[in-house]
Short mmCIF file of C-alpha atoms in Angstrom, two decimals:
data_model
loop_
_atom_site.label_atom_id
_atom_site.label_comp_id
_atom_site.label_asym_id
_atom_site.label_seq_id
_atom_site.Cartn_x
_atom_site.Cartn_y
_atom_site.Cartn_z
CA MET A 1 53.03 41.35 -11.42
CA LYS A 2 49.70 42.52 -10.77
CA VAL A 3 48.71 46.53 -10.14
CA VAL A 4 47.11 48.15 -7.25
CA ILE A 5 45.00 50.87 -7.85
CA LEU A 6 43.93 53.21 -4.70
CA ALA A 7 40.95 54.33 -5.89
CA GLY A 8 38.45 54.99 -2.21
CA GLY A 9 39.21 58.27 -1.00
CA LEU A 10 36.69 60.99 -0.64
CA GLY A 11 38.28 63.42 -3.25
CA THR A 12 37.34 66.58 -1.14
CA ARG A 13 39.86 69.15 -2.34
CA ILE A 14 37.88 68.85 -5.68
CA SER A 15 34.49 68.35 -4.19
CA ASP A 16 32.53 70.06 -7.09
CA GLU A 17 33.35 67.22 -9.11
CA SER A 18 33.48 64.56 -6.24
CA ALA A 19 30.23 64.94 -5.40
CA MET A 20 28.78 63.21 -8.28
CA ARG A 21 31.06 60.52 -8.56
CA PRO A 22 34.17 59.23 -6.86
CA LYS A 23 37.33 60.47 -8.00
CA PRO A 24 38.88 58.42 -10.00
CA MET A 25 36.01 58.29 -12.50
CA ILE A 26 36.19 62.22 -13.39
CA GLU A 27 36.77 62.40 -16.86
CA ILE A 28 39.39 63.23 -19.12
CA GLY A 29 38.81 63.41 -22.36
CA GLY A 30 35.56 61.64 -21.87
CA GLN A 31 37.17 58.87 -20.27
CA PRO A 32 37.94 58.39 -16.70
CA ILE A 33 41.36 59.14 -15.12
CA LEU A 34 41.58 55.48 -13.75
CA TRP A 35 41.21 54.21 -17.83
CA HIS A 36 44.27 56.67 -18.75
CA ILE A 37 45.93 54.94 -15.68
CA MET A 38 45.35 51.18 -16.72
CA LYS A 39 45.97 52.51 -20.25
CA ILE A 40 49.39 53.22 -19.07
CA TYR A 41 50.51 49.99 -17.21
CA SER A 42 48.66 48.02 -20.02
CA HIS A 43 51.06 49.60 -22.74
CA TYR A 44 54.09 48.05 -20.52
CA GLY A 45 52.03 45.11 -20.54
CA PHE A 46 51.00 45.16 -17.11
CA HIS A 47 47.22 43.77 -17.62
CA ASP A 48 46.01 42.37 -14.11
CA PHE A 49 44.47 44.71 -12.07
CA VAL A 50 43.11 45.15 -8.56
CA ILE A 51 41.02 48.32 -7.38
CA CYS A 52 40.30 49.35 -4.05
CA LEU A 53 37.43 50.90 -3.71
CA GLY A 54 35.58 52.89 -1.04
CA TYR A 55 33.68 56.25 -1.89
CA LYS A 56 30.60 55.65 -4.72
CA GLY A 57 32.57 52.43 -5.24
CA TYR A 58 29.50 51.00 -7.22
CA MET A 59 30.18 53.23 -9.97
CA ILE A 60 33.46 52.12 -10.57
CA LYS A 61 31.78 48.42 -10.29
CA GLU A 62 29.03 49.65 -12.84
CA TYR A 63 31.66 51.16 -15.39
CA PHE A 64 33.42 47.92 -15.96
CA ALA A 65 30.13 46.35 -15.84
CA ASP A 66 29.41 47.89 -19.06
CA TYR A 67 32.53 48.62 -20.24
CA TYR A 68 31.34 47.53 -23.89
CA LEU A 69 28.74 49.81 -23.66
CA HIS A 70 31.09 52.75 -23.20
CA THR A 71 33.75 52.05 -25.28
CA SER A 72 31.87 50.58 -28.37
CA ASP A 73 28.64 51.06 -31.04
CA ILE A 74 25.68 49.15 -30.18
CA THR A 75 22.54 48.39 -32.14
CA PHE A 76 19.58 47.80 -29.86
CA ASP A 77 16.79 46.06 -32.26
CA PHE A 78 13.42 46.19 -30.09
CA THR A 79 11.45 44.60 -32.88
CA LYS A 80 13.57 41.29 -32.41
CA GLY A 81 12.86 40.35 -28.68
CA ASN A 82 15.27 43.68 -27.53
CA SER A 83 18.53 42.01 -28.80
CA MET A 84 21.79 44.09 -28.68
CA THR A 85 24.70 43.70 -30.91
CA VAL A 86 27.91 45.05 -30.51
CA HIS A 87 30.03 46.70 -33.16
CA SER A 88 33.89 46.73 -33.53
CA ASN A 89 34.33 46.42 -29.81
CA VAL A 90 36.85 47.75 -28.04
CA ALA A 91 38.75 44.68 -25.95
CA GLU A 92 41.14 45.52 -23.44
CA PRO A 93 43.16 42.77 -22.02
CA TRP A 94 42.45 43.16 -18.82
CA LYS A 95 41.50 41.18 -15.51
CA VAL A 96 40.14 43.79 -12.84
CA THR A 97 39.54 42.52 -9.41
CA LEU A 98 37.38 45.43 -7.68
CA VAL A 99 37.53 45.10 -3.93
CA ASP A 100 35.27 46.97 -1.47
CA THR A 101 37.96 48.05 1.05
CA GLY A 102 35.93 50.21 3.29
CA LEU A 103 34.25 53.82 2.81
CA TYR A 104 36.46 55.66 5.07
CA ALA A 105 39.59 53.30 5.34
CA GLN A 106 42.98 54.60 5.12
CA THR A 107 45.06 53.94 2.57
CA GLY A 108 47.38 51.68 4.56
CA CYS A 109 44.25 50.01 5.67
CA ARG A 110 43.09 49.18 1.92
CA ILE A 111 46.67 47.53 0.99
CA LYS A 112 46.08 45.36 3.83
CA ARG A 113 42.72 44.73 2.91
CA ILE A 114 43.86 43.45 -0.60
CA GLN A 115 46.70 41.21 0.75
CA LYS A 116 45.09 38.14 -0.34
CA TYR A 117 44.70 39.06 -3.84
CA ILE A 118 48.53 39.38 -3.93
CA GLY A 119 49.68 36.95 -2.23
CA ALA A 120 53.69 36.60 -2.08
CA GLU A 121 54.43 38.32 -5.28
CA PRO A 122 55.89 41.62 -5.87
CA PHE A 123 53.14 44.19 -6.86
CA LEU A 124 53.04 47.50 -8.38
CA LEU A 125 50.96 50.07 -6.80
CA THR A 126 49.79 53.85 -7.55
CA TYR A 127 47.42 56.32 -6.65
CA GLY A 128 43.87 56.75 -8.79
CA ASP A 129 44.30 60.25 -9.46
CA GLY A 130 48.00 60.80 -11.30
CA VAL A 131 49.01 60.37 -14.57
CA SER A 132 52.59 60.00 -15.55
CA ASP A 133 55.08 59.21 -18.74
CA VAL A 134 56.94 57.38 -16.30
CA ASP A 135 59.03 54.32 -17.50
CA LEU A 136 57.60 51.32 -15.83
CA HIS A 137 60.17 48.94 -17.01
CA ALA A 138 63.23 51.46 -15.84
CA LEU A 139 60.84 51.64 -12.47
CA ILE A 140 61.14 47.99 -12.09
CA ALA A 141 64.94 47.90 -12.97
CA SER A 142 66.04 50.16 -10.23
CA HIS A 143 63.77 48.89 -7.72
CA ARG A 144 65.49 45.40 -8.34
CA ALA A 145 68.77 46.87 -8.76
CA ALA A 146 68.45 48.60 -5.36
CA ASP A 147 70.16 47.12 -1.80
CA THR A 148 68.90 43.98 -0.67
CA GLY A 149 66.03 44.44 1.61
CA THR A 150 64.57 47.01 -0.40
CA LEU A 151 60.60 46.74 0.47
CA VAL A 152 59.32 49.59 -1.30
CA THR A 153 60.72 51.81 -4.43
CA MET A 154 58.97 54.99 -5.27
CA THR A 155 58.75 57.10 -7.97
CA ALA A 156 59.66 60.72 -7.19
CA VAL A 157 58.95 63.63 -8.89
CA GLN A 158 59.55 66.99 -8.16
CA PRO A 159 56.12 69.02 -9.11
CA GLY A 160 56.79 72.36 -6.46
CA GLY A 161 56.35 72.92 -3.02
CA ARG A 162 52.44 72.04 -2.21
CA PHE A 163 53.45 68.29 -1.71
CA GLY A 164 55.85 66.66 0.74
CA VAL A 165 59.48 65.62 0.59
CA LEU A 166 62.22 62.95 0.52
CA GLU A 167 65.48 62.94 1.81
CA ILE A 168 67.38 60.68 -1.10
CA ALA A 169 70.75 59.99 -0.60
CA HIS A 170 72.87 60.75 -3.64
CA ASP A 171 74.76 57.67 -3.96
CA SER A 172 72.81 55.14 -3.47
CA ASN A 173 68.89 56.47 -3.97
CA THR A 174 67.86 55.59 -0.81
CA VAL A 175 65.04 57.23 0.92
CA SER A 176 66.23 58.51 4.56
CA ARG A 177 63.35 60.09 5.41
CA PHE A 178 59.78 60.38 4.13
CA VAL A 179 57.55 63.09 5.47
CA GLU A 180 54.52 63.36 3.95
CA LYS A 181 52.32 66.90 3.59
CA ALA A 182 55.81 69.04 4.60
CA LYS A 183 55.81 72.79 3.30
CA GLU A 184 59.54 72.66 1.58
CA ASP A 185 59.70 73.77 -1.75
CA GLY A 186 61.58 72.01 -4.72
CA GLY A 187 61.78 68.64 -2.92
CA TRP A 188 61.18 65.33 -4.42
CA ILE A 189 57.99 63.76 -3.87
CA ASN A 190 56.19 60.57 -3.96
CA GLY A 191 54.84 60.56 -7.12
CA GLY A 192 52.97 57.30 -7.02
CA PHE A 193 53.94 54.21 -9.29
CA MET A 194 55.63 52.19 -6.61
CA VAL A 195 57.46 48.97 -7.06
CA ALA A 196 56.39 47.02 -3.82
CA GLU A 197 57.42 43.55 -2.50
CA PRO A 198 55.04 41.28 -0.15
CA GLY A 199 56.44 42.22 2.84
CA VAL A 200 55.23 45.67 3.20
CA PHE A 201 52.09 43.88 4.32
CA SER A 202 53.84 43.29 7.50
CA TYR A 203 53.83 47.18 8.09
CA LEU A 204 50.09 47.50 7.22
CA ARG A 205 46.99 47.26 9.66
CA ASP A 206 43.70 46.32 8.87
CA ASP A 207 42.39 49.74 10.78
CA GLU A 208 40.95 52.11 9.14
CA THR A 209 43.15 54.72 10.68
CA CYS A 210 46.45 53.11 9.20
CA ILE A 211 47.88 55.46 6.50
CA PHE A 212 50.37 53.82 4.56
CA GLU A 213 52.02 57.20 4.00
CA MET A 214 52.68 57.62 7.53
CA GLU A 215 53.79 55.35 9.99
CA PRO A 216 54.22 52.81 7.74
CA LEU A 217 56.72 54.39 4.75
CA ALA A 218 58.37 56.19 7.68
CA ALA A 219 59.10 53.40 9.56
CA ILE A 220 60.22 51.38 6.17
CA ALA A 221 62.43 54.69 5.25
CA ARG A 222 63.97 54.72 8.84
CA GLU A 223 65.20 51.34 8.09
CA GLY A 224 66.94 51.99 4.56
CA ARG A 225 64.39 50.05 2.94
CA LEU A 226 62.76 52.67 0.84
CA HIS A 227 64.39 53.53 -2.45
CA ALA A 228 63.17 56.37 -5.20
CA TYR A 229 63.40 55.89 -8.73
CA LYS A 230 64.07 60.31 -9.85
CA HIS A 231 61.81 60.64 -12.62
CA THR A 232 61.93 64.07 -14.61
CA GLY A 233 59.25 63.53 -16.86
CA PHE A 234 55.80 64.69 -16.75
CA TRP A 235 53.57 63.75 -13.75
CA GLN A 236 50.57 65.29 -12.82
CA CYS A 237 48.14 64.46 -10.08
CA MET A 238 44.25 65.74 -10.21
CA ASP A 239 43.84 67.12 -6.54
CA THR A 240 42.08 70.12 -7.58
CA GLN A 241 39.71 71.73 -10.67
CA ARG A 242 42.68 73.72 -12.05
CA ASP A 243 44.61 70.43 -12.54
CA LYS A 244 41.95 68.36 -13.96
CA GLY A 245 41.55 71.84 -16.39
CA ARG A 246 45.28 71.49 -17.21
CA LEU A 247 44.91 67.77 -17.88
CA GLU A 248 42.27 68.22 -20.50
CA THR A 249 43.71 71.19 -21.88
CA LEU A 250 47.07 68.86 -22.78
CA TRP A 251 44.24 66.01 -24.04
CA GLU A 252 42.46 68.57 -26.24
CA GLN A 253 45.64 69.99 -27.67
CA GLY A 254 46.99 66.01 -28.56
CA THR A 255 49.76 66.87 -26.35
CA SER A 256 49.19 64.88 -23.80
CA PRO A 257 52.33 62.92 -22.57
CA TRP A 258 51.16 60.06 -20.59
CA LYS A 259 49.43 58.47 -23.46
CA LEU A 260 52.02 56.22 -24.12
CA TRP A 261 49.76 54.23 -25.70
CA ALA A 262 49.20 56.17 -28.61
CA SER A 263 52.66 55.23 -30.30
CA SER A 264 52.22 51.34 -29.55
#
């Protein structure tokens, strides 16, 4: 499966950092949070990425263009025609497609604009600002075991009261209602790390106002085609400086639960 990462937003809630670079490029432990997300997927054997770019997307392109410079020891020898030697280069088994999906495009529009890179296959989908220790193989198994006709399975988490909520049927884990940015405390919320069938593209518009988390997911939920995979482990988004500080502290202490690749 290909992995689609939404990495084009303006990041206004962490504007001290995002004024300088796109939010997915904000660093945790010396590496962009985008890198951390990709390492999670790669740990489970998913190495083919399609990244939706927008705000300052050129910086993400430059990062991957110069990946070896960021991750390896380099010798520049100016006495021999400006030669460059890469020492013990760190190779990732990644294929990365970077797609300009518009500066102001909303999430639904961004996903619609990468349809040609996905084709008629199921794909994985997440946001470029959140990490988790979610078991991606169990997530996919849950999606495949869901009712026939399920289009999207999202990882449902319980972080507290500043996010929207999902109403989930206890017997089947079918999502009966999806409300983004509601005020209820303690509910299950959309934590990203989704599995989507190609049929989801028919709910999206190539219109910059199309927000995936509003009309499309609400319609899919009304039809009983939105499934939830309940994750009670670690999950953290990076919306604010406080969120970034928490992730940095966990990384510095060597207790970062999302660093699954360290055990492989």
